[in-house]
Short mmCIF file of C-alpha atoms in Angstrom, two decimals:
data_model
loop_
_atom_site.label_atom_id
_atom_site.label_comp_id
_atom_site.label_asym_id
_atom_site.label_seq_id
_atom_site.Cartn_x
_atom_site.Cartn_y
_atom_site.Cartn_z
CA MET G 1 0.00 0.00 0.00
CA ALA G 2 1.43 3.40 -0.97
CA SER G 3 2.27 5.83 1.79
CA ALA G 4 0.46 9.15 2.04
CA LEU G 5 3.55 11.03 0.92
CA GLU G 6 4.05 8.80 -2.14
CA ALA G 7 0.39 9.21 -3.12
CA ALA G 8 0.70 12.96 -2.72
CA HIS G 9 3.73 12.98 -5.02
CA ARG G 10 1.87 10.93 -7.62
CA LEU G 11 -1.04 13.36 -7.49
CA ALA G 12 1.34 16.30 -7.81
CA ASP G 13 2.89 14.73 -10.91
CA LEU G 14 -0.52 14.34 -12.53
CA ARG G 15 -1.73 17.80 -11.52
CA GLY G 16 -1.65 20.00 -14.58
CA ARG G 17 -2.03 17.20 -17.13
CA PRO G 18 -5.25 17.12 -19.16
CA GLY G 19 -7.82 14.39 -18.63
CA PRO G 20 -9.46 12.75 -15.61
CA LEU G 21 -7.69 11.13 -12.71
CA ARG G 22 -6.77 7.50 -13.41
CA ASP G 23 -8.61 4.87 -11.42
CA ASP G 24 -5.45 3.36 -10.00
CA ILE G 25 -4.40 6.72 -8.55
CA LEU G 26 -7.86 7.21 -7.06
CA ASP G 27 -7.68 3.75 -5.53
CA ALA G 28 -4.26 4.49 -4.08
CA CYS G 29 -5.53 7.76 -2.64
CA ARG G 30 -8.63 6.09 -1.19
CA SER G 31 -6.64 3.36 0.54
CA THR G 32 -3.99 5.80 1.70
CA LEU G 33 -6.58 8.13 3.15
CA LEU G 34 -8.23 5.24 5.04
CA LYS G 35 -4.87 4.26 6.47
CA GLY G 36 -3.95 7.90 7.05
CA GLU G 37 -7.00 8.39 9.26
CA GLU G 38 -5.53 5.78 11.59
CA THR G 39 -1.97 7.16 11.52
CA GLY G 40 -2.76 10.84 11.12
CA ASP G 41 -0.74 10.87 7.87
CA ALA G 42 -3.47 11.84 5.40
CA ALA G 43 -2.73 15.57 5.27
CA PRO G 44 -0.39 15.53 2.22
CA VAL G 45 -2.94 13.68 0.09
CA MET G 46 -5.76 15.96 1.18
CA ALA G 47 -3.68 19.01 0.30
CA GLU G 48 -2.99 17.71 -3.20
CA LEU G 49 -6.62 16.69 -3.72
CA MET G 50 -7.71 20.16 -2.65
CA ALA G 51 -5.27 21.76 -5.10
CA TRP G 52 -6.52 19.46 -7.86
CA LEU G 53 -10.20 20.18 -7.21
CA THR G 54 -9.90 23.93 -6.71
CA GLY G 55 -7.16 24.76 -9.23
CA ASN G 56 -5.18 27.99 -9.38
CA ALA G 57 -6.14 29.61 -12.66
CA LEU G 58 -7.36 33.21 -12.60
CA GLY G 59 -10.05 34.49 -14.89
CA GLU G 60 -9.96 37.80 -16.75
CA ILE G 61 -12.54 40.49 -17.21
CA PRO G 62 -13.80 40.50 -20.83
CA PRO G 63 -12.54 43.43 -22.91
CA SER G 64 -16.08 44.75 -23.23
CA ALA G 65 -16.25 45.33 -19.47
CA GLY G 66 -13.38 47.81 -19.55
CA SER G 67 -10.49 48.22 -17.11
CA PRO G 68 -8.70 51.29 -15.69
CA PRO G 69 -5.57 52.25 -17.67
CA LEU G 70 -3.39 51.80 -14.56
CA VAL G 71 -4.44 48.15 -14.22
CA GLU G 72 -3.80 47.45 -17.89
CA ALA G 73 -0.45 49.26 -17.77
CA VAL G 74 0.72 47.26 -14.77
CA ARG G 75 -0.45 43.96 -16.26
CA ALA G 76 1.30 44.72 -19.58
CA ARG G 77 4.52 45.72 -17.85
CA ALA G 78 4.45 42.67 -15.57
CA ARG G 79 4.13 40.35 -18.56
CA SER G 80 6.92 42.15 -20.42
CA LEU G 81 9.19 41.56 -17.43
CA GLY G 82 8.40 37.86 -17.34
CA PHE G 83 5.91 37.66 -14.46
CA MET G 84 3.10 35.08 -14.58
CA LEU G 85 -0.38 36.55 -14.11
CA ASP G 86 -2.53 33.60 -15.26
CA ASP G 87 -2.73 31.80 -11.94
CA GLY G 88 -2.52 32.41 -8.22
CA GLU G 89 0.67 30.39 -7.61
CA ARG G 90 3.32 31.99 -5.39
CA ARG G 91 6.71 31.96 -7.08
CA ASN G 92 10.23 33.12 -6.27
CA ARG G 93 12.02 35.52 -8.56
CA ASP G 94 15.81 35.92 -8.49
CA LEU G 95 16.97 39.29 -9.84
CA ASP G 96 20.59 40.06 -10.77
CA ILE G 97 20.22 43.79 -10.15
CA TYR G 98 23.86 44.78 -10.56
CA ARG G 99 24.58 43.19 -13.92
CA LYS G 100 21.29 42.90 -15.83
CA ASP G 101 19.26 45.94 -16.87
CA ARG G 102 16.05 43.94 -17.32
CA HIS G 103 16.37 42.52 -13.82
CA ARG G 104 16.97 46.00 -12.43
CA ASP G 105 13.80 47.18 -14.21
CA ALA G 106 11.90 44.24 -12.67
CA SER G 107 13.23 45.21 -9.23
CA ARG G 108 12.01 48.78 -9.61
CA PHE G 109 8.64 47.51 -10.83
CA LEU G 110 8.31 45.31 -7.73
CA HIS G 111 9.50 48.09 -5.42
CA GLY G 112 6.88 50.34 -7.00
CA LEU G 113 4.06 47.89 -6.26
CA VAL G 114 5.34 47.54 -2.70
CA PHE G 115 5.41 51.33 -2.35
CA VAL G 116 1.72 51.63 -3.31
CA SER G 117 0.82 48.59 -1.13
CA ALA G 118 -0.46 46.51 -4.05
CA GLY G 119 0.60 43.24 -2.43
CA PHE G 120 2.08 41.62 -5.53
CA GLY G 121 5.60 40.92 -4.26
CA GLN G 122 7.64 40.72 -1.08
CA ARG G 123 11.42 41.01 -1.02
CA THR G 124 13.00 38.27 1.07
CA ALA G 125 16.69 39.06 0.50
CA GLY G 126 18.90 41.67 -1.12
CA PRO G 127 21.18 44.66 -0.45
CA ASP G 128 19.99 47.51 1.76
CA PHE G 129 21.40 50.72 0.29
CA ARG G 130 20.27 53.01 3.12
CA GLN G 131 21.62 50.86 5.94
CA GLY G 132 24.67 49.80 3.95
CA VAL G 133 23.95 46.11 4.62
CA GLU G 134 24.85 43.25 2.21
CA LEU G 135 25.92 45.66 -0.52
CA ASP G 136 28.13 42.94 -1.98
CA ARG G 137 25.09 40.72 -2.56
CA LEU G 138 24.42 40.68 -6.30
CA HIS G 139 20.86 39.35 -6.25
CA GLU G 140 17.48 40.32 -4.87
CA ILE G 141 15.07 37.50 -4.03
CA TRP G 142 11.34 38.19 -4.30
CA SER G 143 8.24 36.14 -3.57
CA VAL G 144 5.49 37.16 -6.02
CA MET G 145 1.86 36.20 -6.58
CA TRP G 146 -0.78 37.90 -8.71
CA SER G 147 -4.28 37.97 -7.24
CA PRO G 148 -7.56 39.86 -7.55
CA MET G 149 -6.48 41.87 -4.45
CA VAL G 150 -3.61 43.34 -6.50
CA GLU G 151 -6.03 44.53 -9.15
CA ALA G 152 -8.44 45.85 -6.53
CA ARG G 153 -5.67 48.01 -5.03
CA LEU G 154 -4.66 49.28 -8.47
CA ILE G 155 -8.27 50.21 -9.21
CA GLU G 156 -8.28 52.26 -5.99
CA LEU G 157 -5.17 54.09 -7.21
CA SER G 158 -6.39 54.60 -10.78
CA ALA G 159 -7.23 58.25 -10.05
CA ASP G 160 -3.51 58.94 -9.38
CA GLY G 161 -2.49 58.30 -12.97
CA ASP G 162 -2.32 55.89 -15.85
CA THR G 163 1.11 54.41 -15.02
CA LEU G 164 2.74 52.85 -11.98
CA GLU G 165 5.26 55.70 -11.85
CA SER G 166 2.42 58.23 -11.61
CA ALA G 167 0.81 56.27 -8.78
CA VAL G 168 4.15 56.08 -6.95
CA ALA G 169 4.73 59.81 -7.33
CA ALA G 170 1.25 60.60 -5.99
CA GLU G 171 1.74 58.26 -3.03
CA ALA G 172 5.14 59.83 -2.30
CA ALA G 173 3.52 63.28 -2.29
CA ARG G 174 0.87 62.09 0.18
CA ARG G 175 3.47 60.60 2.52
CA LEU G 176 5.60 63.74 2.35
CA ARG G 177 2.57 65.84 3.19
CA ASP G 178 1.85 63.60 6.20
CA LEU G 179 5.44 64.07 7.36
CA ARG G 180 5.09 67.83 7.12
CA GLU G 181 1.79 67.87 8.98
CA HIS G 182 2.16 65.05 11.48
CA GLY G 183 5.91 64.42 11.72
CA ARG G 184 7.01 63.82 15.29
CA GLY G 185 9.92 66.13 16.02
CA HIS G 186 12.79 65.83 13.62
CA SER G 187 11.78 63.62 10.72
CA ALA G 188 14.95 63.64 8.59
CA ILE G 189 15.46 59.89 8.92
CA ALA G 190 11.83 59.16 8.00
CA ALA G 191 12.12 61.48 5.00
CA ILE G 192 15.32 59.75 3.87
CA GLU G 193 13.54 56.39 4.09
CA LEU G 194 10.77 57.83 1.96
CA PHE G 195 13.28 59.18 -0.55
CA VAL G 196 15.02 55.81 -0.87
CA ALA G 197 11.76 53.88 -1.23
CA ALA G 198 10.44 56.30 -3.85
CA SER G 199 13.71 56.19 -5.80
CA GLN G 200 13.85 52.41 -5.78
CA ALA G 201 10.20 52.35 -6.89
CA GLY G 202 11.25 53.80 -10.23
CA ILE G 203 10.41 57.52 -10.12
CA GLY G 204 14.11 58.43 -10.20
CA ASP G 205 14.89 62.13 -10.09
CA ARG G 206 11.24 62.99 -9.42
CA ALA G 207 11.90 61.82 -5.86
CA ALA G 208 14.24 64.80 -5.45
CA VAL G 209 11.22 66.88 -4.34
CA ILE G 210 11.72 65.19 -0.95
CA LEU G 211 15.26 66.53 -0.56
CA PRO G 212 14.30 70.12 0.45
CA PHE G 213 12.24 68.71 3.33
CA ILE G 214 15.22 66.63 4.47
CA ALA G 215 17.45 69.72 4.27
CA ASP G 216 15.01 71.72 6.39
CA GLU G 217 14.84 69.00 9.02
CA VAL G 218 18.62 68.61 9.18
CA THR G 219 19.35 72.33 9.49
CA HIS G 220 16.94 72.65 12.41
CA ASP G 221 18.01 69.52 14.32
CA PRO G 222 19.76 70.57 17.58
CA GLU G 223 21.28 67.12 18.24
CA LEU G 224 24.64 66.18 16.73
CA ALA G 225 23.78 62.45 16.74
CA GLY G 226 20.59 62.99 14.72
CA VAL G 227 22.36 65.07 12.09
CA ALA G 228 25.21 62.54 11.97
CA GLN G 229 22.81 59.67 11.34
CA ALA G 230 21.06 61.56 8.54
CA LEU G 231 24.44 62.48 7.05
CA ARG G 232 25.63 58.85 7.08
CA ASP G 233 22.44 57.70 5.33
CA LEU G 234 22.82 60.40 2.69
CA VAL G 235 26.46 59.48 2.01
CA ARG G 236 25.48 55.83 1.61
CA LEU G 237 22.78 56.82 -0.89
CA TRP G 238 25.24 58.97 -2.80
CA ARG G 239 27.57 56.00 -3.13
CA SER G 240 24.70 53.82 -4.42
CA ALA G 241 22.97 56.46 -6.57
CA VAL G 242 22.95 54.38 -9.74
CA MET G 243 21.41 51.38 -8.04
CA ILE G 244 18.55 53.38 -6.52
CA GLY G 245 17.78 55.04 -9.84
CA LEU G 246 19.30 58.54 -9.43
CA ASP G 247 20.79 59.98 -12.62
CA ASN G 248 21.53 63.42 -11.19
CA CYS G 249 23.52 63.27 -7.95
CA GLU G 250 24.13 67.01 -7.65
CA PRO G 251 21.10 67.79 -5.41
CA LEU G 252 22.08 64.91 -3.11
CA ALA G 253 25.68 66.14 -2.92
CA GLU G 254 24.45 69.65 -2.03
CA LEU G 255 22.28 68.22 0.74
CA ILE G 256 25.27 66.29 2.10
CA GLY G 257 27.21 69.55 2.18
CA ALA G 258 24.42 71.26 4.14
CA ALA G 259 24.32 68.39 6.67
CA TRP G 260 28.11 68.53 7.07
CA ARG G 261 28.00 72.27 7.78
CA ARG G 262 25.37 71.58 10.43
CA VAL G 263 27.71 69.00 12.01
CA LEU G 264 30.53 71.55 12.18
CA PHE G 265 28.16 74.08 13.76
CA LEU G 266 26.98 71.64 16.44
CA LEU G 267 30.40 70.14 17.25
CA PRO G 268 31.42 72.80 19.86
CA ASN G 269 28.20 72.09 21.78
CA LEU G 270 29.78 68.84 23.03
CA ALA G 271 31.68 70.95 25.53
CA THR G 272 28.42 71.62 27.36
CA CYS G 273 26.87 68.17 26.90
CA SER G 274 24.94 67.01 29.96
CA GLU G 275 25.52 63.58 31.47
CA ASP G 276 22.10 62.39 30.27
CA HIS G 277 23.14 62.93 26.65
CA VAL G 278 26.70 61.58 26.82
CA SER G 279 25.85 58.20 25.35
CA THR G 280 24.02 59.83 22.43
CA ALA G 281 26.91 62.23 21.82
CA VAL G 282 29.45 59.38 21.80
CA ASN G 283 27.29 57.52 19.28
CA GLY G 284 27.26 60.66 17.15
CA LEU G 285 31.05 60.73 17.08
CA VAL G 286 31.14 57.03 16.15
CA ILE G 287 28.82 57.74 13.21
CA LEU G 288 30.85 60.78 12.10
CA ARG G 289 34.01 58.74 12.06
CA GLU G 290 32.22 56.26 9.76
CA VAL G 291 31.09 59.13 7.53
CA VAL G 292 34.68 60.40 7.19
CA GLU G 293 35.80 56.90 6.19
CA LEU G 294 32.98 56.50 3.68
CA ALA G 295 33.44 59.82 1.93
CA ALA G 296 37.12 60.69 2.46
CA ASN G 297 38.60 62.20 -0.73
CA GLU G 298 35.40 61.43 -2.67
CA LEU G 299 33.02 64.27 -1.79
CA ASP G 300 34.22 67.85 -2.16
CA THR G 301 31.40 69.06 0.08
CA LEU G 302 32.98 67.30 3.10
CA ASP G 303 35.96 69.28 4.42
CA THR G 304 37.46 66.85 6.93
CA GLY G 305 40.14 69.39 7.90
CA LEU G 306 37.54 71.64 9.56
CA PHE G 307 36.14 68.63 11.43
CA ASP G 308 39.60 67.69 12.70
CA GLU G 309 40.13 71.26 13.93
CA GLY G 310 36.82 71.18 15.80
CA ILE G 311 37.76 67.89 17.46
CA ALA G 312 41.20 69.24 18.45
CA ALA G 313 39.53 72.23 20.10
CA LEU G 314 37.54 69.87 22.31
CA LEU G 315 40.66 68.15 23.70
CA THR G 316 41.10 70.91 26.27
CA ALA G 317 37.38 71.13 27.19
CA ASP G 318 36.04 69.79 30.49
CA LEU G 319 34.13 66.81 29.10
CA HIS G 320 32.50 63.77 30.64
CA PRO G 321 35.19 61.03 30.69
CA ALA G 322 33.38 58.82 28.17
CA LEU G 323 32.96 61.74 25.77
CA ALA G 324 36.57 62.81 26.40
CA GLY G 325 37.75 59.31 25.46
CA ALA G 326 35.71 59.35 22.26
CA VAL G 327 37.04 62.80 21.30
CA ALA G 328 40.62 61.70 22.04
CA ALA G 329 40.20 58.61 19.85
CA VAL G 330 38.96 60.70 16.92
CA ALA G 331 41.81 63.18 17.43
CA CYS G 332 44.41 60.41 17.56
CA LEU G 333 43.09 58.87 14.35
CA ALA G 334 43.30 62.26 12.65
CA GLY G 335 46.86 62.81 13.86
CA ARG G 336 45.84 65.63 16.23
CA LEU G 337 46.85 63.75 19.41
CA GLU G 338 50.05 61.81 20.01
CA PRO G 339 49.65 58.15 21.06
CA SER G 340 51.88 58.78 24.08
CA ALA G 341 49.52 61.50 25.30
CA LEU G 342 46.59 59.13 24.86
CA ALA G 343 48.37 56.45 26.89
CA ALA G 344 49.22 58.95 29.62
CA ARG G 345 45.55 59.96 29.89
CA ILE G 346 44.52 56.30 30.15
CA THR G 347 47.00 55.84 32.99
CA GLY G 348 45.58 58.82 34.84
CA GLU G 349 41.95 57.81 34.31
CA LEU G 350 42.29 54.15 35.33
CA GLY G 351 44.70 55.00 38.13
CA GLY G 352 42.17 56.92 40.14
CA ALA G 353 41.12 60.19 38.52
CA TYR G 354 37.58 59.54 39.80
CA ALA G 355 36.35 58.23 43.12
CA GLU G 356 33.93 55.75 41.54
CA ALA G 357 35.22 52.81 39.50
CA LYS G 358 32.64 53.50 36.76
CA GLY G 359 34.12 56.94 36.12
CA ARG G 360 37.65 55.56 35.99
CA VAL G 361 36.76 53.16 33.17
CA ALA G 362 34.49 55.56 31.24
CA TYR G 363 37.33 57.20 29.29
CA LEU G 364 38.50 53.83 28.01
CA GLY G 365 34.90 52.99 27.07
CA GLY G 366 34.56 56.11 24.95
CA LEU G 367 37.86 55.39 23.22
CA ILE G 368 36.90 51.80 22.36
CA ALA G 369 33.46 52.91 21.14
CA VAL G 370 35.09 55.08 18.47
CA SER G 371 38.07 52.92 17.55
CA ARG G 372 38.74 49.50 19.03
CA GLU G 373 41.69 49.06 16.68
CA LEU G 374 43.65 51.62 18.70
CA LEU G 375 44.16 48.85 21.28
CA TRP G 376 46.52 47.01 18.93
CA THR G 377 47.80 49.84 16.73
CA VAL G 378 48.94 51.93 19.72
CA PRO G 379 51.08 49.62 21.89
CA GLU G 380 51.35 52.27 24.59
CA LEU G 381 47.65 51.82 25.41
CA VAL G 382 47.94 48.18 26.39
CA THR G 383 51.14 48.92 28.32
CA ALA G 384 49.43 51.68 30.27
CA MET G 385 46.36 49.54 31.07
CA ASP G 386 48.48 46.54 32.07
CA GLU G 387 50.65 48.57 34.41
CA VAL G 388 47.69 50.24 36.14
CA LEU G 389 45.79 46.99 36.63
CA ALA G 390 48.92 45.20 37.86
CA GLU G 391 49.40 47.80 40.57
CA ALA G 392 45.75 47.72 41.72
CA ASP G 393 45.04 45.96 45.00
CA GLY G 394 42.40 43.24 45.28
CA ASP G 395 39.52 45.51 46.23
CA GLY G 396 40.45 48.06 43.59
CA PHE G 397 40.59 45.44 40.83
CA ILE G 398 37.31 43.85 41.89
CA ALA G 399 35.66 47.28 41.80
CA LEU G 400 36.92 47.89 38.27
CA LEU G 401 36.16 44.40 36.97
CA PRO G 402 32.41 44.69 36.11
CA HIS G 403 32.96 48.01 34.35
CA LEU G 404 35.92 46.62 32.44
CA ARG G 405 33.79 43.68 31.36
CA LEU G 406 31.08 46.02 30.09
CA THR G 407 33.65 48.14 28.27
CA PHE G 408 35.34 45.20 26.56
CA SER G 409 31.98 43.70 25.57
CA ARG G 410 32.16 46.07 22.59
CA LEU G 411 34.89 43.81 21.19
CA ASP G 412 34.01 40.78 19.12
CA PRO G 413 35.61 37.38 19.89
CA GLN G 414 38.38 37.90 17.34
CA ASP G 415 39.26 41.28 18.85
CA ILE G 416 39.34 39.74 22.34
CA ASP G 417 41.68 36.97 21.17
CA ARG G 418 43.92 39.51 19.51
CA LEU G 419 44.09 41.62 22.65
CA ALA G 420 44.76 38.51 24.73
CA ARG G 421 47.74 37.64 22.55
CA ILE G 422 49.15 41.14 22.97
CA VAL G 423 48.86 40.91 26.77
CA ALA G 424 50.31 37.40 26.79
CA ASP G 425 53.28 38.44 24.66
CA ARG G 426 53.92 41.37 26.95
CA ARG G 427 54.01 39.05 29.96
CA GLN G 428 55.85 36.31 28.03
CA GLY G 429 53.02 33.85 28.56
CA ALA G 430 50.75 31.70 26.41
CA ALA G 431 47.63 33.41 25.05
CA ALA G 432 45.72 30.11 25.27
CA GLN G 433 46.09 30.18 29.07
CA LEU G 434 44.17 33.47 29.24
CA THR G 435 41.06 31.91 27.71
CA ARG G 436 41.33 28.49 29.40
CA PRO G 437 38.09 27.70 31.32
CA PHE G 438 38.28 27.01 35.05
CA ALA G 439 35.99 24.86 37.16
CA VAL G 440 35.51 27.59 39.79
CA THR G 441 32.26 29.48 39.28
CA GLU G 442 31.91 33.21 39.73
CA SER G 443 29.94 32.78 42.97
CA ALA G 444 32.54 30.35 44.32
CA PHE G 445 35.28 32.79 43.42
CA ALA G 446 33.49 35.61 45.28
CA ALA G 447 33.06 33.38 48.35
CA ASN G 448 36.74 32.39 48.30
CA LEU G 449 37.74 36.03 47.97
CA GLU G 450 35.65 36.96 51.00
CA LEU G 451 37.25 34.13 52.94
CA ASP G 452 40.69 35.35 51.90
CA ARG G 453 39.86 38.82 53.23
CA ALA G 454 38.68 37.39 56.53
CA VAL G 455 41.89 35.34 56.93
CA ALA G 456 44.02 38.37 56.06
CA ALA G 457 42.20 40.43 58.71
CA GLU G 458 42.79 37.71 61.34
CA LEU G 459 46.47 37.52 60.44
CA ALA G 460 46.77 41.28 60.69
CA LEU G 461 45.26 41.23 64.19
CA ALA G 462 47.79 38.58 65.16
CA GLY G 463 50.64 40.72 63.83
CA ILE G 464 51.33 38.48 60.87
CA GLY G 465 51.40 39.43 57.19
CA GLU G 466 51.46 42.71 55.25
CA GLY G 467 48.60 44.22 57.23
CA ALA G 468 50.29 43.78 60.63
CA ALA G 469 51.06 46.84 62.70
CA ALA G 470 54.72 47.95 62.64
#
């Protein structure tokens, strides 16, 4: 007797062929279903029978009934790009968007239908040009399915124009108007997302009408981090202009210049940054360092020399230690601060510049946030940290330990191994020993440490050991 899965496969093979079901297949299905009711294994056969009986073909409205031009235009374009509209089957479409013009046109067509919420396709993989993620991925993967709901949505949009591009442009105008009227605070990032989506949807340079709104939002944003994030997104778009359908990059380059000038204007405000905003300010410097790396020597509108001068001016300001560490890292990378001076500051900070352990580690945390590679490109840093920690007593080291753990959590496993090798080489030991697991748990270690302190106190009372009275 055939299994349910085998019968399902046989039905699937016959599905699509003309003519009635053969009696032997029906007999196999009948017997399999009877057995499947006992074993609970009848579902595959039932699914295939349902597909056979219901089918997947879609009908069409007769020409005499008429159809809005937008619907006909979308249907014609979909067929010209190789999409199947005759049934309701869901299919995957692999688009080589970097190397094939037709595939790039299909991508913009699909992005356009997504933009107007038509429900025809859903992208499951591909590069993200705004976030700068998977840009080396050559293909977009889409899941597509034509249905009456797609046509219903297009009929709703038929008043916006006779082409998909017209519908996209009208929808972009509506969303931009909503941002102007109902935007919460500073909406530069939301406007950039709208600009990217509209550009990828195939309206190209017509999406540039969104740029003045972005410029207005950026020039009125009082937070350095917000402007830095918008600037980074704009630089990424500029680098991927061809892929998102922009033929004229000049307006985008001008907007990048305006955002950069806003950064230079806001940079001195870090000197008066409150403690509540330190984390945000450090993140802003991290983003700006990324911007400089992305656009160095490529965009004339970004004068990195002025930025370096602004950072150097902050070196003498009375900053929160975390922000001071971030500023020092940026200055060191730009050649405005000597590595020896950076190491000396680390020694002073870790050695007790602040009463609380958290404050003593904050400078190092800001430095690592901006540039973890300084730990192995500036040997003086590891030397300074090693010497300070070696001189710390037990209580002092235990106080620093949780904050050091949090600070070094910014490093990935490879970075940690690299740093471990540097420390091991300095102490002429084996790096593998630093990462070797021990059977003692953290709680057991804490209990043993407390016991050690109690024994040391008893020895001191008895006049024995380092704590004994002279």
